[in-house]
Amino acid sequence: MTTDRENAEELRLIADGVPALLSYVDGDARYVWCNESYTRAFGYTTEQVRGKHIRELLGVAGWESIRPHLTGALAGESVTFENQVRVRDGSLFEGHVSFVPHRDVAGSVRGVVILVNDVTAHKAAERALRKSEQMLERSQSTAHVGSWEVELDDSGQMRPGGVKWSAETFRIFGYEPGALEIDGTTFLSHIHPDDRAHVRLTIDRFTKTAEPYENEYRIVRPNGTVRMLHSWVDLEKNAAGNPVRVIGTCQDVTDVKRAEQELREADRRKDEFLAMLSHELRNPLAPILSAVEIIEQTGPAAREPHATYQAIITRQVLHMKRLLDDLLDVARVSRGKIRLRREQVELGTLLLQAVEVSRPMIADKGHTLELALGREPLPVEADSTRIVQVFANLINNAAKYTDAGGHIRLGARVERGQAVVSVRDDGTGMGADLLARAFDLFVQQTQSFDRAQGGLGIGLTMVRTLVKMHGGSVEAFSEGPGRGSEFVVRLPLSPAAQTAPPPPLPSGGATAAPLRVLVVDDNVDAARTLEQVLALAGHRVSLAHDGPGALAAANALRPQLVLLDLGLPGMDGYAVAAKLRAAGHDRAAMVAVTGYGQDDDLRRSKAAGFDRHLVKPLDGAGLRKLLAEVAQRFGPEPA
């Protein structure tokens, strides 16, 4: 038979083997007994602990933190709490503490059993988990990716209340986190009606195959907005291979899809533009080649036919020059690098110049042009060339999109300190979609073969940019397809200024004094035709087609003007210019002649010391003006 002493010894051995800290205190909070884990933690023996007050082991701070709980336990209440416990070496651990009252046979509380479990590692894991969840939540919020899961029971069916959404999933669907109860129908009820059948079919397939899948569909938020989601779904299984939950993510890809659509639209417009560019640049070549062939066949005696076909060549070359100028301008438009040369001008005069520029197209289509410019002065501070370009573009646009024999009206009036100019036609008109995009780059009416002429889809973009640069505005109006269009430009008026008219450019023939001119161009035809033009004007001209030839010709001619192509073989025009100056030709006017006319090209030629930068092809008026300026610089040559 086991004695009470033996029972007590057996209980002590069991208690000493428990890793938890066990102790027993009497009604005065003095230790009666403790196990070995307790004594090891505080660095005492059982004999040293027995009889001591708790305060002596835990210190004043430790005692004050547990005293309310101990008071409750001595009053007969079982108490559980968490507390930091400081041991003898000064270190702390996080403890889960239980105070259990010990009663005698009469039911009176005689003491308290104290149980302390070290939960430091558990708490650290909880904190790490919370931090991980917070980081996941921030990542999902930043990427607009929500997650969700559906808990499954042993039969693979959804558990009641087993659907969980992350906070970002709630936000994607248009709710504050936790704002609504989630069940099996909540998700489907938010799917766009047109996508619902597709989503159901995908879910059914997943139910049968349990294979992961990705899907895209639209949802409708509570406020009615529609968003596009990309979803990924998979099945999670336990070690035995049984399904335990369905997990998934959903990402709001609305903005991505919209950007993709815009890129596709931009790419489509770019392809249309390139096709139209090819068409427009090829168009003038046919009449040019035909006219040249006719001139060759008719011989030198046919003066009148020659004049006719020379006029054709001139018109078509000027048309190609305008197209190339537009291409150069579009790059400046897109980067906002067009520079204006403002002066006080009469807008009515510029409108008449624009009409003259557009008259060939108007005449070709047999249109009637009505002018309603009024008699009021329209003084503006503007770049004359650019304003003529604006209104020539608008008139050409009206002529292009109006059937043969149509009517175009150009009107101008003063309204509230502004010049208001309108260009109206009775042509094809515009639908609401095109009207909203009329001034966007590369946007055109749908092209038919009879209207595929004279345009690259960049004219209205330049119109808007140039008008805005002049402090004005432009609007497009149309009542719909087939009902014509109207473009209205508003420009601020300035006080009329009494300015002397600019001196007229030389109209032809020799300049004030013949010049010695060196033409350097590797394009032999271009060089020879320019030589002929200069020779007819009375100048002495030498030709060269590369760098060494230019140096040799310059030493023989001692030129006053060098027209130098930049794209020469071997030694480019920049290097040729430097060698010419080094060889003593530094007084000559050095003019870059090139097909490149971007702002960077102009800056580079200026930095290289060129006096002027001209873009091919050279127009007659500009060339005569240059020759007159150079002749004025040098004066008449000594007899």
CSV table of C-alpha atoms in Angstrom, one decimal, residues 8 11-26 30-52 54 57 112-116:
chain,number,residue,atom,x,y,z
A,8,ALA,CA,3.9,13.2,-2.5
A,11,LEU,CA,3.9,14.0,-7.5
A,12,ARG,CA,7.1,16.0,-6.9
A,13,LEU,CA,9.0,13.9,-9.5
A,14,ILE,CA,6.2,14.5,-12.0
A,15,ALA,CA,6.2,18.2,-11.4
A,16,ASP,CA,10.0,18.5,-11.7
A,17,GLY,CA,9.8,16.9,-15.1
A,18,VAL,CA,7.3,19.5,-16.4
A,19,PRO,CA,9.0,22.3,-18.4
A,20,ALA,CA,6.5,24.8,-17.2
A,21,LEU,CA,7.2,26.9,-14.1
A,22,LEU,CA,5.1,25.5,-11.2
A,23,SER,CA,4.9,26.9,-7.7
A,24,TYR,CA,2.5,27.2,-4.8
A,25,VAL,CA,2.1,30.2,-2.5
A,26,ASP,CA,0.2,30.6,0.7
A,30,ARG,CA,5.0,33.2,0.3
A,31,TYR,CA,6.4,30.3,-1.5
A,32,VAL,CA,5.5,26.9,0.0
A,33,TRP,CA,6.8,24.8,-2.9
A,34,CYS,CA,8.2,25.1,-6.5
A,35,ASN,CA,9.4,22.6,-9.2
A,36,GLU,CA,13.0,22.5,-10.6
A,37,SER,CA,12.0,24.5,-13.8
A,38,TYR,CA,11.0,27.3,-11.5
A,39,THR,CA,14.1,27.3,-9.4
A,40,ARG,CA,16.4,27.0,-12.5
A,41,ALA,CA,14.7,30.1,-14.0
A,42,PHE,CA,15.3,32.2,-11.0
A,43,GLY,CA,18.7,30.7,-10.0
A,44,TYR,CA,17.7,29.4,-6.5
A,45,THR,CA,17.3,26.0,-4.8
A,46,THR,CA,14.0,24.9,-3.6
A,47,GLU,CA,15.1,25.4,0.0
A,48,GLN,CA,16.2,29.0,-0.8
A,49,VAL,CA,12.8,29.8,-2.4
A,50,ARG,CA,10.7,28.2,0.3
A,51,GLY,CA,9.3,30.8,2.7
A,52,LYS,CA,10.3,33.8,0.5
A,54,ILE,CA,7.0,36.7,-4.3
A,57,LEU,CA,12.1,36.9,-6.4
A,112,VAL,CA,-2.6,29.6,-5.0
A,113,VAL,CA,-1.1,27.3,-7.5
A,114,ILE,CA,1.0,29.3,-10.1
A,115,LEU,CA,1.7,27.9,-13.6
A,116,VAL,CA,3.9,29.9,-16.0
